Amino acid sequence: MGRRCWRRRALAAACLGAALLLLGAAPRALRPAFENSLGSGWLSGKRRSPLQMLYDVDQGSRSAMAEVHRQRRDLLRRACSRHTRRQRLLGPEDLRHVLVDDAHGLLYCYVPKVACTNWKRVLLALSGRARGDPRAIPAHEAHAPGRLPSLADFSPAEINRRLRAYLAFLFVREPFERLASAYRNKLARPYSAAFQRRYGTRIVRRLRPRAHPDALARGHDVRFAEFLAYLLDPRTRREEPFNEHWERAHALCHPCRLRYDVVGKFETLAEDAAFVLDLVGAPGLRFPAPPPRAKEAAARDLAERLFRDISPFYQRRLYDLYRMDFLLFNYSAPSYLRLH
């Protein structure tokens, strides 16, 4: 990674500090950030932090996984430089999706539909907020508000200290497979009644002429084409931000404003999760097993099947809406799209 990389990290923290109207400046190098920061066990010198471990790996003989993640960081940085121009300044609320583990020096930006339930379970186990096997933690407990602190909960000075000293990571997924998964789980499944009443009824009311009273009351039968039309309707984002389950990953995690040390992918979940946990130094903790390959293939087939009936015009418009996620995280446009 080298000194230039760490200087860029300090500069990113300094830029956020300016956005939050901080008076102080971020340090120019990595090591002072560790010496002056937050007093966790690893900061007292008893053990090396995950960020220091990553630095050691990058400076030493590189493993194949370390090289993969170095390349992903470089690709993300180049894509940000190429495809972003003027960006708005971030405030604390923009950091709501970045979860904090002070005990281990971790910042995790969660993206729904990208194994975030299991990552929250792992962070609860790491932080001691839950005992035992992460897989035994109920999903509702993992998602309960306040169970894990968010970076947005801290003062600007505390935010910047963590940005300088902690390992920051996120996990992303092929954008249209994630979108298809969100539609299936939140709008097409019978156990999502509360979600359907909130969003499904709104979609039916707006986009389905002469809708059946039952559909207007329950929102339980939203078609995929209606869901996409809702996303593309300018009124949707004027009324409120996208729901996190279909908001773009770059809009949740701001990867061109915050520096991420590890960019994990759903497609290589097991390997990437093990890489992060190796840096943390938690040998007794295993990330819950990812879906089997057959399920991954089924997710790809679902996306292809759903998009098959969408006109090329709307495919293009939807690709443009999610274009930055494709570009920043190095995903190719799916072969089933008719974009030309």
mmCIF file of C-alpha atoms in Angstrom:
data_model
loop_
_atom_site.group_PDB
_atom_site.id
_atom_site.type_symbol
_atom_site.label_atom_id
_atom_site.label_comp_id
_atom_site.label_asym_id
_atom_site.label_seq_id
_atom_site.Cartn_x
_atom_site.Cartn_y
_atom_site.Cartn_z
ATOM 1 C CA MET A 1 0.000 0.000 0.000
ATOM 2 C CA GLY A 2 2.901 2.328 0.823
ATOM 3 C CA ARG A 3 3.260 5.809 2.271
ATOM 4 C CA ARG A 4 1.355 7.526 -0.539
ATOM 5 C CA CYS A 5 -1.688 5.379 0.250
ATOM 6 C CA TRP A 6 -1.605 6.308 3.937
ATOM 7 C CA ARG A 7 -1.213 9.997 3.053
ATOM 8 C CA ARG A 8 -4.350 9.712 0.894
ATOM 9 C CA ARG A 9 -6.166 8.161 3.853
ATOM 10 C CA ALA A 10 -5.155 11.041 6.121
ATOM 11 C CA LEU A 11 -6.203 13.519 3.430
ATOM 12 C CA ALA A 12 -9.633 11.849 3.132
ATOM 13 C CA ALA A 13 -10.122 12.209 6.871
ATOM 14 C CA ALA A 14 -9.033 15.828 6.698
ATOM 15 C CA CYS A 15 -11.553 16.493 3.924
ATOM 16 C CA LEU A 16 -14.349 15.002 6.010
ATOM 17 C CA GLY A 17 -13.190 17.122 8.913
ATOM 18 C CA ALA A 18 -13.584 20.233 6.786
ATOM 19 C CA ALA A 19 -17.044 19.087 5.760
ATOM 20 C CA LEU A 20 -17.985 18.749 9.425
ATOM 21 C CA LEU A 21 -16.520 22.164 10.271
ATOM 22 C CA LEU A 22 -13.666 20.815 12.349
ATOM 23 C CA LEU A 23 -10.980 23.229 13.464
ATOM 24 C CA GLY A 24 -8.228 20.638 13.734
ATOM 25 C CA ALA A 25 -6.338 18.981 10.884
ATOM 26 C CA ALA A 26 -5.847 15.285 10.202
ATOM 27 C CA PRO A 27 -2.323 13.895 10.667
ATOM 28 C CA ARG A 28 -0.137 13.399 7.615
ATOM 29 C CA ALA A 29 0.984 9.839 8.358
ATOM 30 C CA LEU A 30 -0.442 6.608 9.733
ATOM 31 C CA ARG A 31 1.478 5.994 12.929
ATOM 32 C CA PRO A 32 0.612 9.180 14.875
ATOM 33 C CA ALA A 33 -3.061 8.390 14.365
ATOM 34 C CA PHE A 34 -2.559 5.162 16.301
ATOM 35 C CA GLU A 35 -0.501 6.733 19.041
ATOM 36 C CA ASN A 36 -2.958 9.519 19.801
ATOM 37 C CA SER A 37 -6.316 7.858 19.307
ATOM 38 C CA LEU A 38 -8.972 6.096 21.282
ATOM 39 C CA GLY A 39 -7.468 3.904 23.948
ATOM 40 C CA SER A 40 -8.668 0.472 22.825
ATOM 41 C CA GLY A 41 -6.520 -2.510 23.771
ATOM 42 C CA TRP A 42 -4.777 -2.602 20.406
ATOM 43 C CA LEU A 43 -3.956 1.098 20.670
ATOM 44 C CA SER A 44 -2.089 0.535 23.919
ATOM 45 C CA GLY A 45 0.402 -1.592 22.003
ATOM 46 C CA LYS A 46 -0.718 -4.963 23.374
ATOM 47 C CA ARG A 47 -1.647 -6.154 19.883
ATOM 48 C CA ARG A 48 -1.611 -4.769 16.377
ATOM 49 C CA SER A 49 -4.770 -3.284 14.943
ATOM 50 C CA PRO A 50 -6.435 -4.642 11.783
ATOM 51 C CA LEU A 51 -5.276 -1.566 9.880
ATOM 52 C CA GLN A 52 -1.692 -2.109 11.037
ATOM 53 C CA MET A 53 -1.996 -5.775 10.090
ATOM 54 C CA LEU A 54 -3.096 -4.786 6.594
ATOM 55 C CA TYR A 55 -0.159 -2.392 6.372
ATOM 56 C CA ASP A 56 2.196 -5.200 7.407
ATOM 57 C CA VAL A 57 0.713 -7.558 4.818
ATOM 58 C CA ASP A 58 1.054 -4.947 2.086
ATOM 59 C CA GLN A 59 4.644 -4.137 3.022
ATOM 60 C CA GLY A 60 5.719 -7.754 3.351
ATOM 61 C CA SER A 61 5.420 -10.690 1.023
ATOM 62 C CA ARG A 62 1.945 -10.339 -0.401
ATOM 63 C CA SER A 63 -0.545 -13.148 -0.237
ATOM 64 C CA ALA A 64 -2.839 -13.759 -3.188
ATOM 65 C CA MET A 65 -5.815 -12.347 -1.240
ATOM 66 C CA ALA A 66 -3.884 -9.245 -0.188
ATOM 67 C CA GLU A 67 -3.063 -8.631 -3.847
ATOM 68 C CA VAL A 68 -6.727 -9.038 -4.826
ATOM 69 C CA HIS A 69 -7.731 -6.402 -2.308
ATOM 70 C CA ARG A 70 -4.933 -4.048 -3.285
ATOM 71 C CA GLN A 71 -6.138 -4.248 -6.884
ATOM 72 C CA ARG A 72 -9.730 -3.580 -5.822
ATOM 73 C CA ARG A 73 -8.641 -0.501 -3.862
ATOM 74 C CA ASP A 74 -6.681 0.764 -6.843
ATOM 75 C CA LEU A 75 -9.584 0.119 -9.241
ATOM 76 C CA LEU A 76 -11.976 1.946 -6.937
ATOM 77 C CA ARG A 77 -9.639 4.911 -6.584
ATOM 78 C CA ARG A 78 -9.143 5.168 -10.354
ATOM 79 C CA ALA A 79 -12.877 4.827 -11.014
ATOM 80 C CA CYS A 80 -13.617 7.582 -8.492
ATOM 81 C CA SER A 81 -11.079 9.825 -10.174
ATOM 82 C CA ARG A 82 -12.464 9.074 -13.635
ATOM 83 C CA HIS A 83 -16.200 9.184 -12.972
ATOM 84 C CA THR A 84 -16.761 11.702 -10.177
ATOM 85 C CA ARG A 85 -16.319 15.420 -10.395
ATOM 86 C CA ARG A 86 -17.757 17.853 -7.893
ATOM 87 C CA GLN A 87 -19.092 16.068 -4.814
ATOM 88 C CA ARG A 88 -21.140 17.443 -1.977
ATOM 89 C CA LEU A 89 -19.644 17.583 1.489
ATOM 90 C CA LEU A 90 -20.593 14.823 3.899
ATOM 91 C CA GLY A 91 -22.316 15.393 7.211
ATOM 92 C CA PRO A 92 -22.620 12.955 10.115
ATOM 93 C CA GLU A 93 -25.966 11.570 8.898
ATOM 94 C CA ASP A 94 -24.284 10.438 5.680
ATOM 95 C CA LEU A 95 -22.305 8.021 7.870
ATOM 96 C CA ARG A 96 -25.362 6.292 9.366
ATOM 97 C CA HIS A 97 -24.571 3.005 7.572
ATOM 98 C CA VAL A 98 -20.990 2.871 8.852
ATOM 99 C CA LEU A 99 -20.960 0.691 11.978
ATOM 100 C CA VAL A 100 -18.203 0.952 14.587
ATOM 101 C CA ASP A 101 -16.333 -1.663 16.601
ATOM 102 C CA ASP A 102 -14.051 0.286 18.928
ATOM 103 C CA ALA A 103 -12.701 -2.842 20.604
ATOM 104 C CA HIS A 104 -11.159 -4.088 17.353
ATOM 105 C CA GLY A 105 -10.711 -0.871 15.356
ATOM 106 C CA LEU A 106 -13.257 -1.624 12.634
ATOM 107 C CA LEU A 107 -15.601 0.435 10.473
ATOM 108 C CA TYR A 108 -18.102 -1.585 8.440
ATOM 109 C CA CYS A 109 -20.447 0.055 5.951
ATOM 110 C CA TYR A 110 -23.397 -2.259 5.544
ATOM 111 C CA VAL A 111 -25.260 -2.642 2.264
ATOM 112 C CA PRO A 112 -28.570 -4.534 2.585
ATOM 113 C CA LYS A 113 -28.850 -7.712 0.512
ATOM 114 C CA VAL A 114 -25.071 -8.235 0.694
ATOM 115 C CA ALA A 115 -24.754 -10.530 3.740
ATOM 116 C CA CYS A 116 -25.211 -7.587 6.091
ATOM 117 C CA THR A 117 -27.246 -9.627 8.599
ATOM 118 C CA ASN A 118 -24.337 -12.025 9.046
ATOM 119 C CA TRP A 119 -21.797 -9.227 9.279
ATOM 120 C CA LYS A 120 -23.879 -7.575 11.995
ATOM 121 C CA ARG A 121 -24.007 -10.913 13.808
ATOM 122 C CA VAL A 122 -20.207 -11.184 13.595
ATOM 123 C CA LEU A 123 -19.727 -7.628 14.889
ATOM 124 C CA LEU A 124 -22.089 -8.322 17.798
ATOM 125 C CA ALA A 125 -20.057 -11.415 18.670
ATOM 126 C CA LEU A 126 -16.739 -9.574 18.302
ATOM 127 C CA SER A 127 -17.829 -6.668 20.472
ATOM 128 C CA GLY A 128 -19.202 -8.933 23.210
ATOM 129 C CA ARG A 129 -22.756 -7.641 22.757
ATOM 130 C CA ALA A 130 -23.851 -11.199 21.970
ATOM 131 C CA ARG A 131 -22.420 -14.528 23.082
ATOM 132 C CA GLY A 132 -21.727 -17.735 21.229
ATOM 133 C CA ASP A 133 -21.947 -18.671 17.583
ATOM 134 C CA PRO A 134 -22.930 -15.680 15.384
ATOM 135 C CA ARG A 135 -25.328 -17.941 13.474
ATOM 136 C CA ALA A 136 -27.380 -18.343 16.667
ATOM 137 C CA ILE A 137 -28.098 -14.588 16.891
ATOM 138 C CA PRO A 138 -31.625 -13.953 15.592
ATOM 139 C CA ALA A 139 -31.857 -11.670 12.572
ATOM 140 C CA HIS A 140 -34.200 -9.265 14.367
ATOM 141 C CA GLU A 141 -31.609 -8.886 17.134
ATOM 142 C CA ALA A 142 -28.813 -8.228 14.637
ATOM 143 C CA HIS A 143 -30.875 -5.472 13.005
ATOM 144 C CA ALA A 144 -32.260 -3.939 16.208
ATOM 145 C CA PRO A 145 -31.600 -0.170 16.299
ATOM 146 C CA GLY A 146 -28.783 0.795 18.640
ATOM 147 C CA ARG A 147 -27.297 -2.684 18.968
ATOM 148 C CA LEU A 148 -24.200 -1.531 17.092
ATOM 149 C CA PRO A 149 -22.980 2.077 17.221
ATOM 150 C CA SER A 150 -22.934 4.050 13.984
ATOM 151 C CA LEU A 151 -20.210 6.487 12.985
ATOM 152 C CA ALA A 152 -22.966 9.114 12.772
ATOM 153 C CA ASP A 153 -23.417 8.858 16.569
ATOM 154 C CA PHE A 154 -20.044 10.463 17.305
ATOM 155 C CA SER A 155 -18.764 14.029 17.300
ATOM 156 C CA PRO A 156 -16.833 15.270 14.232
ATOM 157 C CA ALA A 157 -13.523 14.949 16.062
ATOM 158 C CA GLU A 158 -14.321 11.373 17.135
ATOM 159 C CA ILE A 159 -15.448 10.516 13.603
ATOM 160 C CA ASN A 160 -12.152 11.688 12.150
ATOM 161 C CA ARG A 161 -10.054 9.839 14.710
ATOM 162 C CA ARG A 162 -11.801 6.611 13.798
ATOM 163 C CA LEU A 163 -11.494 7.259 10.072
ATOM 164 C CA ARG A 164 -7.748 7.680 10.468
ATOM 165 C CA ALA A 165 -7.080 4.734 12.756
ATOM 166 C CA TYR A 166 -9.612 2.006 11.947
ATOM 167 C CA LEU A 167 -9.821 -0.584 9.192
ATOM 168 C CA ALA A 168 -12.772 0.395 6.973
ATOM 169 C CA PHE A 169 -14.497 -2.233 4.858
ATOM 170 C CA LEU A 170 -17.678 -2.810 2.886
ATOM 171 C CA PHE A 171 -19.212 -5.620 0.857
ATOM 172 C CA VAL A 172 -20.905 -5.086 -2.504
ATOM 173 C CA ARG A 173 -22.811 -7.200 -5.004
ATOM 174 C CA GLU A 174 -23.660 -7.202 -8.704
ATOM 175 C CA PRO A 175 -26.221 -4.350 -8.696
ATOM 176 C CA PHE A 176 -29.075 -5.998 -10.600
ATOM 177 C CA GLU A 177 -28.788 -9.283 -8.697
ATOM 178 C CA ARG A 178 -29.013 -7.253 -5.494
ATOM 179 C CA LEU A 179 -32.024 -5.368 -6.873
ATOM 180 C CA ALA A 180 -33.773 -8.601 -7.883
ATOM 181 C CA SER A 181 -33.094 -10.029 -4.415
ATOM 182 C CA ALA A 182 -34.560 -6.917 -2.766
ATOM 183 C CA TYR A 183 -37.698 -7.147 -4.907
ATOM 184 C CA ARG A 184 -38.171 -10.856 -4.175
ATOM 185 C CA ASN A 185 -37.593 -10.598 -0.415
ATOM 186 C CA LYS A 186 -39.378 -7.349 0.295
ATOM 187 C CA LEU A 187 -42.211 -7.164 -2.219
ATOM 188 C CA ALA A 188 -42.865 -10.668 -3.568
ATOM 189 C CA ARG A 189 -42.685 -12.826 -0.423
ATOM 190 C CA PRO A 190 -45.718 -13.324 1.857
ATOM 191 C CA TYR A 191 -43.720 -12.744 5.064
ATOM 192 C CA SER A 192 -42.974 -9.123 4.074
ATOM 193 C CA ALA A 193 -46.454 -7.812 4.843
ATOM 194 C CA ALA A 194 -45.308 -4.696 6.736
ATOM 195 C CA PHE A 195 -42.915 -3.770 3.933
ATOM 196 C CA GLN A 196 -45.608 -4.373 1.332
ATOM 197 C CA ARG A 197 -48.068 -2.155 3.190
ATOM 198 C CA ARG A 198 -45.515 0.665 3.336
ATOM 199 C CA TYR A 199 -44.077 0.486 -0.195
ATOM 200 C CA GLY A 200 -46.262 -1.922 -2.137
ATOM 201 C CA THR A 201 -49.456 0.023 -1.560
ATOM 202 C CA ARG A 202 -47.686 3.214 -2.626
ATOM 203 C CA ILE A 203 -46.479 1.580 -5.861
ATOM 204 C CA VAL A 204 -49.903 0.137 -6.687
ATOM 205 C CA ARG A 205 -51.680 3.403 -5.948
ATOM 206 C CA ARG A 206 -49.346 5.382 -8.178
ATOM 207 C CA LEU A 207 -48.773 3.014 -11.075
ATOM 208 C CA ARG A 208 -51.748 0.649 -11.426
ATOM 209 C CA PRO A 209 -54.920 2.166 -12.891
ATOM 210 C CA ARG A 210 -58.163 0.673 -11.564
ATOM 211 C CA ALA A 211 -56.289 -1.448 -9.020
ATOM 212 C CA HIS A 212 -58.256 -4.015 -7.020
ATOM 213 C CA PRO A 213 -59.143 -2.748 -3.499
ATOM 214 C CA ASP A 214 -57.250 -5.677 -1.958
ATOM 215 C CA ALA A 215 -54.055 -4.696 -3.783
ATOM 216 C CA LEU A 216 -54.532 -1.068 -2.750
ATOM 217 C CA ALA A 217 -54.913 -2.124 0.888
ATOM 218 C CA ARG A 218 -52.159 -4.755 1.057
ATOM 219 C CA GLY A 219 -49.618 -3.994 -1.715
ATOM 220 C CA HIS A 220 -48.883 -7.707 -1.822
ATOM 221 C CA ASP A 221 -48.736 -8.292 -5.592
ATOM 222 C CA VAL A 222 -46.397 -5.624 -6.973
ATOM 223 C CA ARG A 223 -45.022 -6.645 -10.356
ATOM 224 C CA PHE A 224 -41.313 -6.250 -11.091
ATOM 225 C CA ALA A 225 -42.039 -3.794 -13.916
ATOM 226 C CA GLU A 226 -44.081 -1.667 -11.492
ATOM 227 C CA PHE A 227 -41.246 -1.743 -8.968
ATOM 228 C CA LEU A 228 -38.769 -0.532 -11.597
ATOM 229 C CA ALA A 229 -41.160 2.187 -12.778
ATOM 230 C CA TYR A 230 -41.417 3.345 -9.168
ATOM 231 C CA LEU A 231 -37.600 3.549 -8.898
ATOM 232 C CA LEU A 232 -37.362 5.538 -12.138
ATOM 233 C CA ASP A 233 -40.216 7.920 -11.292
ATOM 234 C CA PRO A 234 -38.648 11.291 -10.294
ATOM 235 C CA ARG A 235 -41.349 11.742 -7.654
ATOM 236 C CA THR A 236 -39.978 8.800 -5.670
ATOM 237 C CA ARG A 237 -36.711 10.426 -4.634
ATOM 238 C CA ARG A 238 -38.323 13.852 -4.352
ATOM 239 C CA GLU A 239 -40.645 12.497 -1.673
ATOM 240 C CA GLU A 240 -37.954 10.666 0.334
ATOM 241 C CA PRO A 241 -34.614 8.917 -0.161
ATOM 242 C CA PHE A 242 -34.616 5.421 -1.606
ATOM 243 C CA ASN A 243 -35.123 2.663 0.907
ATOM 244 C CA GLU A 244 -31.765 1.167 1.894
ATOM 245 C CA HIS A 245 -32.612 -2.181 0.279
ATOM 246 C CA TRP A 246 -32.541 -0.651 -3.212
ATOM 247 C CA GLU A 247 -30.448 2.447 -2.615
ATOM 248 C CA ARG A 248 -27.198 2.351 -4.591
ATOM 249 C CA ALA A 249 -24.202 1.052 -2.621
ATOM 250 C CA HIS A 250 -22.150 4.143 -3.435
ATOM 251 C CA ALA A 251 -24.924 6.378 -2.035
ATOM 252 C CA LEU A 252 -24.965 4.410 1.237
ATOM 253 C CA CYS A 253 -21.194 4.147 1.753
ATOM 254 C CA HIS A 254 -19.654 7.096 -0.188
ATOM 255 C CA PRO A 255 -16.572 5.189 -1.392
ATOM 256 C CA CYS A 256 -15.215 8.210 -3.262
ATOM 257 C CA ARG A 257 -15.317 10.331 -0.086
ATOM 258 C CA LEU A 258 -14.279 7.732 2.501
ATOM 259 C CA ARG A 259 -11.321 5.446 2.039
ATOM 260 C CA TYR A 260 -12.136 1.739 2.255
ATOM 261 C CA ASP A 261 -9.255 -0.624 2.963
ATOM 262 C CA VAL A 262 -11.154 -3.773 2.007
ATOM 263 C CA VAL A 263 -13.800 -3.973 -0.724
ATOM 264 C CA GLY A 264 -15.417 -7.360 -0.284
ATOM 265 C CA LYS A 265 -17.775 -8.899 -2.813
ATOM 266 C CA PHE A 266 -20.793 -11.123 -2.360
ATOM 267 C CA GLU A 267 -19.473 -13.287 -5.188
ATOM 268 C CA THR A 268 -16.341 -14.100 -3.139
ATOM 269 C CA LEU A 269 -17.939 -13.760 0.290
ATOM 270 C CA ALA A 270 -16.249 -16.672 2.074
ATOM 271 C CA GLU A 271 -12.717 -15.709 1.012
ATOM 272 C CA ASP A 272 -13.184 -11.975 1.633
ATOM 273 C CA ALA A 273 -14.815 -12.459 5.037
ATOM 274 C CA ALA A 274 -11.973 -14.765 6.107
ATOM 275 C CA PHE A 275 -9.455 -12.125 4.976
ATOM 276 C CA VAL A 276 -11.091 -9.462 7.176
ATOM 277 C CA LEU A 277 -11.328 -11.772 10.195
ATOM 278 C CA ASP A 278 -7.663 -12.761 9.756
ATOM 279 C CA LEU A 279 -6.742 -9.067 9.981
ATOM 280 C CA VAL A 280 -8.894 -8.735 13.104
ATOM 281 C CA GLY A 281 -7.116 -11.685 14.697
ATOM 282 C CA ALA A 282 -10.195 -13.647 15.736
ATOM 283 C CA PRO A 283 -9.205 -17.273 15.069
ATOM 284 C CA GLY A 284 -12.119 -18.729 17.010
ATOM 285 C CA LEU A 285 -14.732 -16.768 15.083
ATOM 286 C CA ARG A 286 -16.034 -18.021 11.762
ATOM 287 C CA PHE A 287 -18.178 -16.087 9.344
ATOM 288 C CA PRO A 288 -21.483 -17.919 8.738
ATOM 289 C CA ALA A 289 -21.261 -20.089 5.648
ATOM 290 C CA PRO A 290 -22.298 -18.210 2.495
ATOM 291 C CA PRO A 291 -25.045 -19.509 0.197
ATOM 292 C CA PRO A 292 -24.074 -22.605 -1.810
ATOM 293 C CA ARG A 293 -23.082 -22.158 -5.443
ATOM 294 C CA ALA A 294 -26.477 -23.425 -6.575
ATOM 295 C CA LYS A 295 -28.164 -20.564 -4.722
ATOM 296 C CA GLU A 296 -25.798 -18.027 -6.297
ATOM 297 C CA ALA A 297 -26.681 -19.386 -9.741
ATOM 298 C CA ALA A 298 -30.361 -19.164 -8.824
ATOM 299 C CA ALA A 299 -29.916 -15.479 -7.899
ATOM 300 C CA ARG A 300 -28.340 -14.794 -11.304
ATOM 301 C CA ASP A 301 -31.138 -16.707 -13.030
ATOM 302 C CA LEU A 302 -33.760 -14.744 -11.070
ATOM 303 C CA ALA A 303 -32.303 -11.407 -12.195
ATOM 304 C CA GLU A 304 -32.126 -12.556 -15.812
ATOM 305 C CA ARG A 305 -35.677 -13.883 -15.720
ATOM 306 C CA LEU A 306 -37.079 -10.698 -14.177
ATOM 307 C CA PHE A 307 -35.294 -8.386 -16.599
ATOM 308 C CA ARG A 308 -36.227 -10.462 -19.647
ATOM 309 C CA ASP A 309 -39.670 -8.835 -19.849
ATOM 310 C CA ILE A 310 -38.396 -5.272 -19.332
ATOM 311 C CA SER A 311 -38.108 -3.173 -22.495
ATOM 312 C CA PRO A 312 -34.637 -2.072 -23.687
ATOM 313 C CA PHE A 313 -35.639 1.555 -23.021
ATOM 314 C CA TYR A 314 -36.302 0.875 -19.336
ATOM 315 C CA GLN A 315 -33.301 -1.445 -19.055
ATOM 316 C CA ARG A 316 -31.090 1.421 -20.218
ATOM 317 C CA ARG A 317 -32.694 3.890 -17.824
ATOM 318 C CA LEU A 318 -32.270 1.513 -14.909
ATOM 319 C CA TYR A 319 -28.664 0.777 -15.850
ATOM 320 C CA ASP A 320 -28.022 4.541 -15.878
ATOM 321 C CA LEU A 321 -29.555 4.807 -12.395
ATOM 322 C CA TYR A 322 -27.205 2.123 -11.016
ATOM 323 C CA ARG A 323 -24.314 2.909 -13.346
ATOM 324 C CA MET A 324 -21.962 4.211 -10.653
ATOM 325 C CA ASP A 325 -22.192 0.951 -8.702
ATOM 326 C CA PHE A 326 -21.253 -0.971 -11.849
ATOM 327 C CA LEU A 327 -18.316 1.345 -12.566
ATOM 328 C CA LEU A 328 -16.920 1.873 -9.073
ATOM 329 C CA PHE A 329 -16.977 -1.788 -8.080
ATOM 330 C CA ASN A 330 -15.865 -3.192 -11.446
ATOM 331 C CA TYR A 331 -19.029 -5.015 -12.511
ATOM 332 C CA SER A 332 -19.796 -5.487 -16.191
ATOM 333 C CA ALA A 333 -23.256 -4.813 -17.555
ATOM 334 C CA PRO A 334 -25.131 -8.159 -17.513
ATOM 335 C CA SER A 335 -25.133 -9.965 -20.841
ATOM 336 C CA TYR A 336 -28.932 -10.346 -20.767
ATOM 337 C CA LEU A 337 -29.468 -6.565 -20.983
ATOM 338 C CA ARG A 338 -30.326 -5.038 -24.367
ATOM 339 C CA LEU A 339 -28.618 -1.690 -24.004
ATOM 340 C CA HIS A 340 -27.876 -0.861 -27.637
#
